[in-house]
Structure formats: C-alpha cells, structure tokens
Coordinates of C-alpha atoms in Angstrom, one line a residue:
Chain A
M1 CA -4.1 14.4 -37.4
A2 CA -1.0 12.9 -39.1
T3 CA -0.7 9.2 -39.5
S4 CA 2.2 7.3 -38.2
S5 CA 3.3 3.7 -38.7
S6 CA 3.5 3.3 -34.9
R7 CA -0.1 4.3 -34.4
L8 CA -2.1 1.7 -32.5
L9 CA -5.1 1.0 -34.7
P10 CA -8.3 -0.9 -33.9
E11 CA -8.8 -4.3 -35.4
P12 CA -12.5 -4.8 -35.9
T13 CA -14.2 -8.0 -34.8
P14 CA -17.4 -9.5 -36.2
E15 CA -19.6 -7.7 -33.7
T16 CA -17.8 -4.3 -34.1
A17 CA -17.3 -4.4 -37.9
P18 CA -20.5 -2.4 -38.7
F19 CA -19.3 0.5 -36.6
W20 CA -15.9 0.7 -38.3
E21 CA -17.5 0.2 -41.7
G22 CA -19.8 3.1 -40.9
C23 CA -16.8 5.3 -40.0
R24 CA -15.2 4.5 -43.3
R25 CA -18.3 5.9 -45.0
H26 CA -18.2 8.8 -42.6
E27 CA -21.3 7.7 -40.7
L28 CA -21.5 7.3 -37.0
R29 CA -23.4 4.1 -36.4
I30 CA -24.2 2.7 -33.0
Q31 CA -26.7 0.1 -31.8
R32 CA -30.1 0.5 -30.3
C33 CA -32.1 -2.1 -28.5
N34 CA -35.6 -2.6 -29.9
D35 CA -36.8 -4.3 -26.7
C36 CA -35.8 -1.6 -24.2
D37 CA -35.5 1.3 -26.7
R38 CA -32.0 2.3 -25.5
F39 CA -28.8 3.1 -27.4
Y40 CA -25.6 1.6 -26.2
F41 CA -21.9 1.6 -27.0
Y42 CA -19.4 -0.2 -27.4
P43 CA -20.8 -2.5 -30.0
R44 CA -22.0 -6.0 -29.1
P45 CA -24.9 -8.1 -30.3
Y46 CA -26.6 -8.3 -26.9
C47 CA -28.1 -5.2 -25.3
P48 CA -26.1 -4.5 -22.0
H49 CA -29.3 -3.1 -20.4
C50 CA -31.6 -6.1 -21.0
L51 CA -29.5 -8.8 -22.9
S52 CA -31.9 -8.8 -25.8
D53 CA -30.5 -9.7 -29.2
D54 CA -33.2 -7.7 -30.9
T55 CA -30.8 -4.8 -31.6
E56 CA -30.2 -2.7 -34.7
W57 CA -27.5 -0.4 -36.1
M58 CA -28.6 3.2 -36.4
T59 CA -26.8 6.2 -38.0
V60 CA -26.8 8.8 -35.3
S61 CA -26.5 12.6 -35.3
G62 CA -22.8 12.8 -34.4
E63 CA -23.7 15.6 -32.0
G64 CA -22.8 15.4 -28.3
I65 CA -21.2 17.2 -25.4
L66 CA -17.8 17.0 -23.9
R67 CA -17.9 15.1 -20.6
T68 CA -14.3 15.0 -19.4
Y69 CA -10.8 14.9 -20.9
V70 CA -7.1 15.1 -20.4
I71 CA -4.6 17.2 -22.4
N72 CA -1.8 14.7 -23.1
H73 CA 1.6 16.3 -22.9
R74 CA 3.4 13.0 -23.2
P75 CA 2.6 11.5 -26.6
M76 CA 1.5 8.0 -26.8
P77 CA 2.4 5.7 -29.8
G78 CA 1.1 7.2 -33.0
F79 CA 0.9 10.7 -31.5
A80 CA 4.6 11.6 -31.8
G81 CA 5.0 15.3 -32.6
E82 CA 1.3 16.0 -31.8
A83 CA 1.4 16.7 -28.1
P84 CA -0.4 18.4 -26.5
Y85 CA -3.5 16.6 -27.7
V86 CA -6.9 16.0 -26.1
T87 CA -8.2 12.6 -25.2
A88 CA -11.8 13.0 -24.3
I89 CA -15.0 11.3 -23.4
V90 CA -18.0 12.6 -25.4
E91 CA -21.6 11.9 -24.6
L92 CA -23.7 11.5 -27.7
A93 CA -27.1 13.2 -28.0
E94 CA -28.5 9.6 -28.1
G95 CA -27.0 8.8 -24.6
P96 CA -23.9 6.6 -25.0
R97 CA -20.5 7.9 -24.3
L98 CA -17.3 7.2 -26.2
M99 CA -13.6 7.9 -26.0
T100 CA -12.3 10.1 -28.7
N101 CA -10.0 13.1 -29.5
L102 CA -11.1 16.7 -29.5
V103 CA -9.6 18.3 -32.7
N104 CA -9.6 21.6 -34.5
V105 CA -9.3 23.5 -31.3
E106 CA -6.3 24.8 -29.5
P107 CA -5.8 22.3 -26.6
V108 CA -6.0 24.6 -23.6
P109 CA -8.5 24.2 -20.7
A110 CA -10.2 27.6 -21.4
N111 CA -11.3 26.3 -24.8
L112 CA -12.6 23.0 -23.4
P113 CA -15.3 23.6 -20.8
V114 CA -17.1 20.4 -19.7
G115 CA -20.5 20.5 -21.4
L116 CA -19.1 22.0 -24.7
A117 CA -21.2 21.1 -27.7
V118 CA -19.2 19.0 -30.1
T119 CA -19.8 17.3 -33.4
V120 CA -18.1 14.3 -35.1
V121 CA -15.4 14.6 -37.8
F122 CA -14.0 11.6 -39.5
D123 CA -10.3 11.1 -39.8
D124 CA -9.2 8.6 -42.5
V125 CA -6.0 7.5 -40.8
T126 CA -5.3 4.7 -43.2
D127 CA -6.9 3.2 -46.3
T128 CA -8.9 0.8 -44.0
V129 CA -9.3 2.7 -40.8
T130 CA -11.3 5.8 -40.1
L131 CA -11.5 7.2 -36.6
P132 CA -14.4 9.4 -35.3
R133 CA -13.0 12.4 -33.6
F134 CA -14.9 15.5 -32.4
Q135 CA -14.6 19.2 -32.7
P136 CA -16.5 22.1 -31.1
K137 CA -19.8 22.6 -32.8
D138 CA -19.3 26.4 -32.9
R139 CA -15.7 26.6 -34.1
R140 CA -14.1 29.9 -33.1
Chain B
M1 CA -27.8 -18.2 8.6
P2 CA -24.6 -16.8 6.9
V3 CA -21.2 -17.8 8.2
E4 CA -19.8 -15.2 10.6
L5 CA -16.7 -13.7 8.8
R6 CA -16.0 -10.8 11.1
G7 CA -12.8 -11.4 12.9
A8 CA -12.7 -15.1 11.8
V9 CA -9.4 -14.7 10.1
A10 CA -6.2 -12.9 11.0
V11 CA -3.0 -11.8 9.4
V12 CA -0.3 -13.7 11.2
G13 CA 2.7 -12.9 8.9
A14 CA 3.5 -9.8 6.9
A15 CA 6.7 -8.6 5.3
E16 CA 8.1 -6.8 2.3
T17 CA 11.2 -7.7 0.3
D18 CA 14.5 -7.1 1.9
R19 CA 15.1 -4.1 -0.4
I20 CA 12.6 -2.0 -2.3
G21 CA 12.7 0.7 -4.9
V22 CA 15.6 -0.1 -7.3
V23 CA 16.4 -3.8 -7.1
P24 CA 18.2 -4.6 -10.3
D25 CA 19.5 -7.9 -9.2
M26 CA 16.3 -9.7 -8.4
S27 CA 13.7 -11.1 -10.9
A28 CA 10.0 -10.7 -10.4
I29 CA 9.5 -14.2 -9.1
Q30 CA 12.5 -13.9 -6.8
L31 CA 10.8 -10.8 -5.3
H32 CA 7.7 -12.9 -4.7
A33 CA 9.8 -15.6 -3.0
N34 CA 11.9 -13.1 -1.0
A35 CA 8.8 -11.5 0.4
A36 CA 7.3 -15.0 1.1
R37 CA 10.3 -16.1 3.0
N38 CA 10.3 -13.0 5.1
A39 CA 6.6 -13.4 5.9
L40 CA 7.0 -17.0 6.9
R41 CA 9.8 -16.0 9.2
D42 CA 7.7 -13.2 10.6
A43 CA 4.9 -15.6 11.3
G44 CA 7.2 -18.3 12.7
L45 CA 5.7 -20.8 10.3
D46 CA 7.3 -23.5 8.1
K47 CA 6.5 -23.5 4.4
G48 CA 5.1 -27.0 4.8
Q49 CA 2.2 -25.6 6.8
I50 CA 1.1 -23.3 3.9
D51 CA -1.7 -25.0 2.0
G52 CA -3.0 -22.0 0.1
V53 CA -1.2 -19.6 -2.3
A54 CA -2.5 -16.5 -4.0
S55 CA -0.8 -14.0 -6.2
A56 CA -1.4 -11.7 -9.2
G57 CA 0.9 -10.8 -12.0
M58 CA 2.5 -14.2 -11.6
S59 CA 0.6 -17.4 -11.5
P60 CA 0.2 -18.8 -8.0
V61 CA 1.3 -22.1 -9.4
A62 CA 4.6 -20.6 -10.5
V63 CA 5.0 -19.0 -7.1
A64 CA 4.2 -22.2 -5.2
D65 CA 6.5 -24.3 -7.3
Y66 CA 9.4 -21.8 -6.9
L67 CA 8.9 -22.0 -3.1
G68 CA 8.5 -25.8 -3.1
I69 CA 5.0 -25.6 -1.8
E70 CA 2.2 -27.9 -3.0
P71 CA -1.0 -26.1 -2.1
S72 CA -4.5 -27.3 -2.2
Y73 CA -6.0 -23.8 -2.7
V74 CA -4.8 -21.3 -5.2
D75 CA -6.3 -17.9 -6.1
G76 CA -5.0 -16.3 -9.3
T77 CA -7.5 -13.4 -9.3
S78 CA -5.7 -10.8 -11.3
I79 CA -7.8 -7.7 -11.9
G80 CA -5.0 -5.2 -11.5
G81 CA -3.2 -3.4 -8.7
G82 CA -5.8 -4.1 -6.1
S83 CA -5.9 -7.9 -6.7
F84 CA -4.4 -8.7 -3.3
M85 CA -7.4 -7.2 -1.4
L86 CA -9.6 -9.7 -3.3
H87 CA -7.1 -12.5 -2.4
V88 CA -7.7 -11.6 1.3
A89 CA -11.4 -11.5 0.8
H90 CA -11.4 -14.9 -0.8
A91 CA -9.0 -16.4 1.7
V92 CA -11.2 -15.2 4.6
A93 CA -14.1 -17.2 3.1
A94 CA -11.9 -20.3 2.4
L95 CA -10.2 -20.3 5.8
T96 CA -13.4 -19.7 7.7
V97 CA -15.1 -22.8 6.2
G98 CA -12.0 -24.9 6.6
Y99 CA -11.2 -25.3 2.9
C100 CA -7.5 -24.6 3.8
N101 CA -5.5 -23.6 6.9
Y102 CA -2.8 -21.1 6.0
V103 CA -2.9 -18.9 2.9
L104 CA 0.2 -17.1 1.6
I105 CA -0.5 -14.1 -0.6
T106 CA 2.5 -12.8 -2.5
H107 CA 3.4 -9.9 -4.7
G108 CA 6.6 -9.3 -6.5
E109 CA 7.2 -7.0 -9.4
S110 CA 10.3 -5.7 -11.2
G111 CA 8.4 -2.7 -12.4
R112 CA 11.4 -0.5 -12.8
S113 CA 14.2 -3.0 -13.7
R114 CA 11.9 -5.2 -15.8
L115 CA 13.5 -8.4 -14.8
G116 CA 11.2 -11.3 -15.6
G117 CA 7.6 -11.6 -14.7
E118 CA 4.6 -12.2 -16.8
G119 CA 4.2 -8.5 -17.4
W120 CA 1.0 -6.9 -18.5
A121 CA -0.7 -8.6 -21.4
G122 CA -1.6 -5.2 -22.7
L123 CA -4.8 -4.4 -24.6
P124 CA -5.0 -6.4 -27.9
P125 CA -6.3 -4.3 -30.8
T126 CA -9.4 -6.6 -30.9
S127 CA -10.4 -5.9 -27.3
A128 CA -13.0 -3.3 -26.4
E129 CA -10.2 -1.0 -25.0
G130 CA -7.9 -1.8 -28.0
Q131 CA -10.6 -0.7 -30.4
F132 CA -12.4 2.1 -28.6
E133 CA -9.9 3.7 -26.3
V134 CA -6.3 3.0 -27.3
P135 CA -6.5 4.6 -30.8
Y136 CA -7.3 8.0 -29.2
G137 CA -4.1 7.9 -27.1
A138 CA -5.8 6.5 -24.0
L139 CA -2.9 4.1 -23.5
G140 CA -1.0 3.7 -20.3
A141 CA -2.2 4.8 -16.9
A142 CA -1.2 8.4 -17.1
S143 CA -3.5 9.2 -20.0
T144 CA -6.3 6.8 -19.0
F145 CA -6.7 6.8 -15.2
T146 CA -6.6 10.6 -15.3
V147 CA -9.5 11.1 -17.7
P148 CA -12.3 11.5 -15.1
I149 CA -10.6 14.2 -13.1
V150 CA -11.8 17.1 -15.2
G151 CA -15.4 15.9 -14.9
H152 CA -14.9 16.0 -11.1
M153 CA -13.5 19.5 -11.3
A154 CA -16.4 20.7 -13.4
K155 CA -19.1 19.0 -11.2
Y156 CA -17.7 20.0 -7.8
G157 CA -15.3 22.8 -8.3
T158 CA -12.4 20.7 -7.4
T159 CA -9.1 22.6 -8.0
E160 CA -5.7 21.8 -9.3
E161 CA -4.3 23.0 -5.9
Q162 CA -6.6 20.6 -4.0
I163 CA -5.4 17.7 -6.2
A164 CA -1.8 18.7 -5.7
S165 CA -2.3 18.8 -1.9
V166 CA -2.7 15.0 -2.0
A167 CA 0.8 14.6 -3.3
V168 CA 2.1 17.1 -0.7
A169 CA 0.5 15.3 2.3
T170 CA 1.7 11.9 1.0
R171 CA 5.3 13.2 0.7
A172 CA 5.1 14.5 4.3
W173 CA 4.4 11.0 5.4
A174 CA 7.2 9.6 3.2
A175 CA 9.6 12.1 4.8
R176 CA 9.1 10.0 8.0
N177 CA 9.8 6.7 6.3
S178 CA 13.4 5.6 5.8
R179 CA 12.4 3.1 3.1
A180 CA 10.5 5.6 1.0
M181 CA 12.0 6.4 -2.4
K182 CA 11.1 10.2 -2.4
R183 CA 11.5 11.9 1.0
A184 CA 12.2 15.6 0.4
P185 CA 9.2 17.7 1.4
I186 CA 7.3 19.4 -1.4
T187 CA 4.8 22.2 -1.7
V188 CA 1.7 22.7 -3.8
E189 CA 3.7 25.1 -5.9
D190 CA 6.4 22.4 -6.5
V191 CA 3.7 20.0 -7.7
L192 CA 2.0 22.5 -10.0
T193 CA 5.3 23.6 -11.5
S194 CA 6.5 20.1 -12.1
R195 CA 6.2 18.8 -15.7
L196 CA 2.7 18.4 -17.1
V197 CA 2.0 14.8 -18.0
A198 CA -1.7 14.9 -18.8
W199 CA -3.4 18.1 -17.7
P200 CA -4.5 18.5 -15.0
I201 CA -2.0 15.9 -13.7
H202 CA 1.7 16.9 -13.3
L203 CA 4.7 14.6 -12.8
L204 CA 4.6 14.9 -8.9
E205 CA 1.0 13.7 -9.0
C206 CA 2.0 10.4 -10.7
C207 CA 3.2 7.3 -8.9
L208 CA 6.7 6.1 -8.8
V209 CA 7.9 3.1 -10.9
T210 CA 9.8 0.7 -8.7
D211 CA 10.9 -2.9 -7.9
G212 CA 9.7 -4.8 -4.8
G213 CA 7.3 -7.2 -3.3
G214 CA 5.4 -8.1 -0.2
A215 CA 3.6 -11.1 1.3
L216 CA 0.9 -11.8 3.8
I217 CA 0.0 -15.0 5.7
L218 CA -3.6 -15.5 6.9
T219 CA -5.1 -18.2 9.1
T220 CA -8.1 -18.5 11.4
A221 CA -8.2 -16.3 14.5
E222 CA -8.3 -19.5 16.5
R223 CA -4.9 -20.6 15.1
A224 CA -3.6 -17.1 15.3
R225 CA -3.7 -17.1 19.1
D226 CA -1.0 -19.8 19.2
L227 CA 1.4 -18.0 16.9
S228 CA 4.2 -15.6 17.7
R229 CA 2.9 -12.3 16.3
P230 CA 0.0 -10.3 17.6
P231 CA -2.9 -11.1 15.3
V232 CA -4.3 -8.4 13.0
Y233 CA -7.9 -9.4 12.5
I234 CA -9.8 -9.1 9.3
L235 CA -13.1 -7.5 10.3
G236 CA -14.5 -7.0 6.8
T237 CA -13.8 -7.4 3.1
G238 CA -15.5 -6.4 -0.1
E239 CA -14.9 -6.3 -3.8
G240 CA -16.6 -4.6 -6.7
V241 CA -16.4 -4.6 -10.4
E242 CA -17.8 -2.1 -12.8
N243 CA -16.3 -1.1 -16.2
V244 CA -13.8 -2.2 -18.8
G245 CA -11.6 0.7 -19.8
I246 CA -12.5 4.2 -18.5
S247 CA -15.0 5.4 -20.9
T248 CA -17.6 2.9 -19.7
M249 CA -17.6 4.2 -16.1
R250 CA -21.3 4.6 -15.4
D251 CA -20.7 7.9 -13.6
L252 CA -17.4 9.5 -14.4
T253 CA -17.2 11.1 -11.0
D254 CA -18.2 8.1 -8.9
A255 CA -15.9 5.1 -8.5
R256 CA -18.7 2.6 -8.2
A257 CA -16.6 -0.5 -7.8
S258 CA -14.9 1.2 -4.9
R259 CA -18.2 2.1 -3.4
R260 CA -19.6 -1.4 -3.7
S261 CA -16.4 -2.9 -2.2
G262 CA -16.5 -0.5 0.8
E263 CA -20.2 -1.0 1.5
R264 CA -19.8 -4.7 1.8
A265 CA -16.6 -4.5 3.9
F266 CA -18.3 -2.1 6.3
R267 CA -21.4 -4.2 6.5
L268 CA -19.4 -7.4 7.3
A269 CA -17.3 -5.5 9.9
G270 CA -20.3 -3.9 11.5
L271 CA -18.5 -0.5 11.2
G272 CA -18.8 2.8 9.4
P273 CA -16.2 5.3 8.2
A274 CA -16.3 7.1 11.6
D275 CA -14.8 4.0 13.2
V276 CA -11.7 3.9 11.0
D277 CA -8.5 5.4 12.5
H278 CA -6.2 5.0 9.5
L279 CA -6.6 4.7 5.7
M280 CA -4.5 3.3 2.9
L281 CA -6.0 4.5 -0.4
Y282 CA -4.4 3.2 -3.6
D283 CA -2.6 6.3 -5.1
A284 CA -1.6 5.6 -8.6
F285 CA -2.2 9.3 -9.2
A286 CA -3.1 12.1 -6.8
H287 CA -6.7 12.0 -7.6
T288 CA -7.3 8.3 -7.0
P289 CA -7.4 8.6 -3.2
M290 CA -9.9 11.5 -3.7
F291 CA -12.2 9.3 -5.6
A292 CA -11.8 6.5 -3.1
L293 CA -12.4 8.7 -0.1
E294 CA -15.7 9.8 -1.5
A295 CA -16.7 6.3 -2.8
L296 CA -16.0 4.7 0.6
G297 CA -18.2 7.3 2.4
F298 CA -15.5 9.1 4.4
V299 CA -16.7 12.4 2.8
K300 CA -19.6 13.3 0.7
P301 CA -19.2 13.4 -3.1
G302 CA -17.2 16.4 -4.1
E303 CA -15.7 17.0 -0.6
S304 CA -12.4 15.2 -1.1
G305 CA -10.6 18.2 -2.5
P306 CA -11.1 20.3 0.6
F307 CA -10.4 17.3 2.8
F308 CA -6.9 16.9 1.4
A309 CA -6.2 20.6 1.0
E310 CA -7.0 21.2 4.7
G311 CA -4.3 18.7 5.7
R312 CA -6.7 16.2 7.3
S313 CA -4.8 13.3 5.8
A314 CA -1.3 14.6 6.6
P315 CA 0.8 14.1 9.7
G316 CA -1.2 15.7 12.5
G317 CA -4.5 15.4 10.6
D318 CA -7.5 13.7 12.0
L319 CA -7.5 10.9 9.5
P320 CA -4.0 9.7 8.4
V321 CA -3.9 8.5 4.8
N322 CA -1.1 6.6 3.1
T323 CA 1.3 6.8 6.0
N324 CA 4.1 4.9 4.3
G325 CA 4.3 7.6 1.6
G326 CA 2.0 5.7 -0.8
G327 CA 2.5 5.0 -4.4
L328 CA 3.4 8.6 -5.0
S329 CA 6.4 8.7 -2.7
Y330 CA 7.1 5.3 -1.0
T331 CA 7.0 2.7 -3.8
H332 CA 4.8 1.6 -6.8
T333 CA 5.9 -1.5 -8.4
G334 CA 2.9 -1.7 -10.7
R335 CA 0.4 -3.5 -8.3
L336 CA 0.4 -1.3 -5.2
G337 CA -2.4 -3.0 -3.2
M338 CA 0.0 -5.3 -1.3
F339 CA 2.0 -2.4 0.0
A340 CA -1.1 -0.7 1.3
M341 CA -2.0 -3.7 3.4
Q342 CA 1.6 -4.1 4.6
E343 CA 1.4 -0.6 6.1
S344 CA -2.0 -1.3 7.6
V345 CA -0.5 -4.3 9.4
R346 CA 2.5 -2.4 10.5
Q347 CA 0.4 0.4 11.9
L348 CA -1.9 -2.0 13.7
R349 CA 1.1 -3.8 15.2
G350 CA 2.5 -0.5 16.3
E351 CA 5.6 -1.0 14.2
A352 CA 5.3 1.7 11.5
E353 CA 8.0 4.2 11.0
A354 CA 5.4 7.0 11.0
Q355 CA 3.3 5.4 13.7
V356 CA -0.2 6.7 14.3
P357 CA -0.7 6.7 18.1
G358 CA -3.6 4.7 19.5
I359 CA -4.6 3.2 16.3
R360 CA -7.2 0.4 16.4
T361 CA -8.8 0.1 13.0
S362 CA -7.3 0.5 9.5
L363 CA -8.9 0.3 6.1
A364 CA -6.9 -0.6 3.0
H365 CA -8.5 0.0 -0.4
G366 CA -7.2 -1.1 -3.7
I367 CA -8.4 0.0 -7.1
A368 CA -7.6 -1.9 -10.2
H369 CA -7.2 -1.1 -13.9
F370 CA -8.6 2.4 -14.3
F371 CA -11.4 2.2 -11.7
S372 CA -12.7 -1.0 -13.3
A373 CA -12.5 -3.0 -10.0
A374 CA -11.7 -2.6 -6.4
G375 CA -11.2 -4.3 -3.1
T376 CA -11.5 -3.2 0.5
V377 CA -10.0 -4.8 3.6
I378 CA -10.8 -3.6 7.2
M379 CA -8.4 -4.8 9.8
S380 CA -8.1 -4.3 13.5
N381 CA -5.7 -5.2 16.3
Q382 CA -8.7 -6.0 18.5
L383 CA -11.8 -8.0 18.1

C-alpha cells in the first residue's frame, strides 16, 4: 500500500516495542504466558488471562483465518486513493486476534469468505514503521 | 440484605433542548444548560434543589458552574454514547441511600455545528487502539463499529436486506415524529442502493450527525409523589464493560457488555424480556440494535435479522423499537443514550408523538465506544 504523510502511524510504547521491532525485521512476534500457556495480544507485560508477569515473546507462524471485516469505501487518513480497502480481524493460528488489512486480493465479498486462510505480509510503510497485513494463503 | 433498588427512584423531570438537529447558534454547554432548564421547568423544581449533577462529554463541574449550581454529588462517567444510562444507574444507588436528593443528568453536543465542547479526545497513537487498530483504517465509527457485522452474517446467515430493514422500520417511526430530522419513508431497496460506506453498511444505515441535548432529573419515589409530573419509576439498571477497541471483543458476534448490563437490569427489576412493552436500542448503525436485541435476550443469538425484517419493531409490530426515529432518523448528536431515555419517558407518560398504546414498561439500552461498554435502564409508569 502506498505511504502517505497523513497516515496515522503507531507510536510504540515500552511494552509494545518488541512487537514493532519484530515487524521491522518481518517477524510476527506476540507474547505467551508461561504460567497458563496461552498466547495473547495486544502486547502488555502481564498476562490478561492470569496476570502473571512470566511472559515471553515468541515468533509465531503468521498464519491465521479471516474472522470478520469491512470493505471501506470512504478512505480514512492515510488511505486516500486506496478505497475500497479491507479492514479485517484475523485470528492467528496461535489463538489471539488482531486488526489488520487484507491485501493482494480484489476487495469484493466473494473473495473474502469468513474462515479464509490468510498469511502475514509485512509492509514497510516508513523507515521506522512496518505494519503486518495479511493476504489469502492461496492467492488466486 | 441488599438495599431494595427496584422502584426506589423515579424520573421526575425530562426534556430535550428547544431545538434539535441543526442548531448553529448554541454552543455545546449551552445545549446542556438549555436542556437542564427545560427539565427543571418540567419537574417544577428550582435549581437550588439540585444537589447532584452528572454529564458526559462535558465535565459535570463545568455544567454545574454554568447553571450556578453547587452540587455535593457529581458523576463524570464518560464511557461513550451510553454514558447517561450509567449516570442513571449510579444516581439510583446514590439517591436510594440518601447521598443526595435530586440528580440532574445533562447531555448537550454540537455534533454537527461543532461549537465548543470538549470533543472527543481521540485515540492517541500510543494507545492500544492507536497502535493496533487505527493504522489499518479502523478510525471513526463507520469503519470500526461495523467490523463485527460480517462475522454475524457468516455465523447466522444474516442478510444485507435484514440489516437494511432496521433502517426502514426506524424511518417509519420517524415519519410520525415532527421533530425527526429524516421523515420521508424509505424501502429496503432505497437503503441498499444508497452509497456504500463500509460494506455491508450503506449511508442510510449510518446515524445522523446533529446538534441537541437532553436532561433528566431523578429523585426518590417518595419525593416524586409530591411533584407535578407522573413519576416514571426506575425498576432496574445495569452496566457492563468488555473491550477496548473492537478487535478485542471476546466474541465478535456477541455484545457481552450489553448482555451483562441487561442481565443485571432485569434481575433488579424482577422482570424478563417478555415483560417489556417498548424498546430503545442505541442505533449508531443499523446493526447495533440487532446485536443489542440478542444480547438483551429478546431473541436468541442470530434471530435479530428475521425479527427486524418481519416488521416486528415497526409501527404495528409487537415490540416497538426506537419510536422517536432513533439515531438513524431522529437525531444523533454523538452521544445518543440521552435521547433514548427521553423517548422512554415520553412513552411512559403517554406524551410521545408516535405513542404506543397501553405501554407500561420501557427498556432503554445504550452502547458505548464500539461495543466496549453498555448500560441498560428499565422504567415503568407503575410500581
């Protein structure tokens, strides 16, 4: 996707920096709790399931399924000229869900059935920020 | 032994701003004050009697000072559009235990004309939403609130026509309300051929953007008996909180905050969905009343589409919903919850323009910030 000066980019905080640093290296890293053995997202030092601080960053598969989405016809800041585009929630194979964009697929409902297998692609939108987006695993 | 809250508190004053819709000559705080004055007049109370003030989108301190009131109870709970339902819930508790005597709850928003007001703080790029939702274009209600719909369609077979029928039924009510902004009847086809905003949502399935306000005054049922207006009793209230942003909803097809708020309100009221004659369900978009109807237990999960498509919420239907025309056709300043409760009160007083005959119990439900929180208030004109 094209970059734009008006794009609203994330500003990492100390507890989220490892996620964004992973994206810059084109690795999808999320946290897993060693006490309750569950992955979670968004990043935070305390497991939202059991509040343990015994958590670690893991590089995950980047595979998942499409859970739900909208096809935006009214572009938001940073998406000028790109509508229609897909804002989606993907459920990773490891369990957690995250908001993302579905890319490299024509944005029409017939191409985007819920349950579609997707895989991560990294988009270096600036020198410092890389966003994880997803595309169909079996690109047609 | 818990304190008995059922029917302990009543709405004794309720009013909206003189004008609603496009009000380019009044600031947000003036809209609060205009509605507050009207509610005081409605209740036959002097402002000196008000010792509790609650508001959202504007500090209750600012509202109190503007009105020349020095309260000893304030509630600035500001979770989003349904904040006022939580203000009612908290006021019921405070009034019942005697912490204060008369609570004034105000809303005023210059959502269309953008005159003053604290506005929406937005989502800083360091916040969870600012980092993990906004960069993907999930910014603003139309491309955020709408994200779960496709999941509902996939799970239950909900159709675009069914979602559109919510807007059609709501417009049919608005056609009967002289204060509604949009009154011309529409069809499912009109909705589905209106401009696509965020598929599967079209322009006519999105709320209006307006100016206006409303205010409620609550006191104990005991004091209410000595006042001028017929009391509208609060039978039950509940609130619920779940997710920040929309991607952290635990179940994308189940509004759990709504569900929790409804369960508590029904439990306190000693009632169930079958006892409710009239519903006000926060309609920021056509699908939000569908999610609420299911979460509150009026229909089973997945059955809201057929419910609306069959016209059951429309004039002549067995469960009238959003009889003022809702956020889709009446007004939507930004925080709709106040207007939902205003219509519940009008209906229970028998003063609504589209009056439902024989009504006894009304439920007003407010959601907040993309299903993240919710509040439910069950009211009745009888104890």
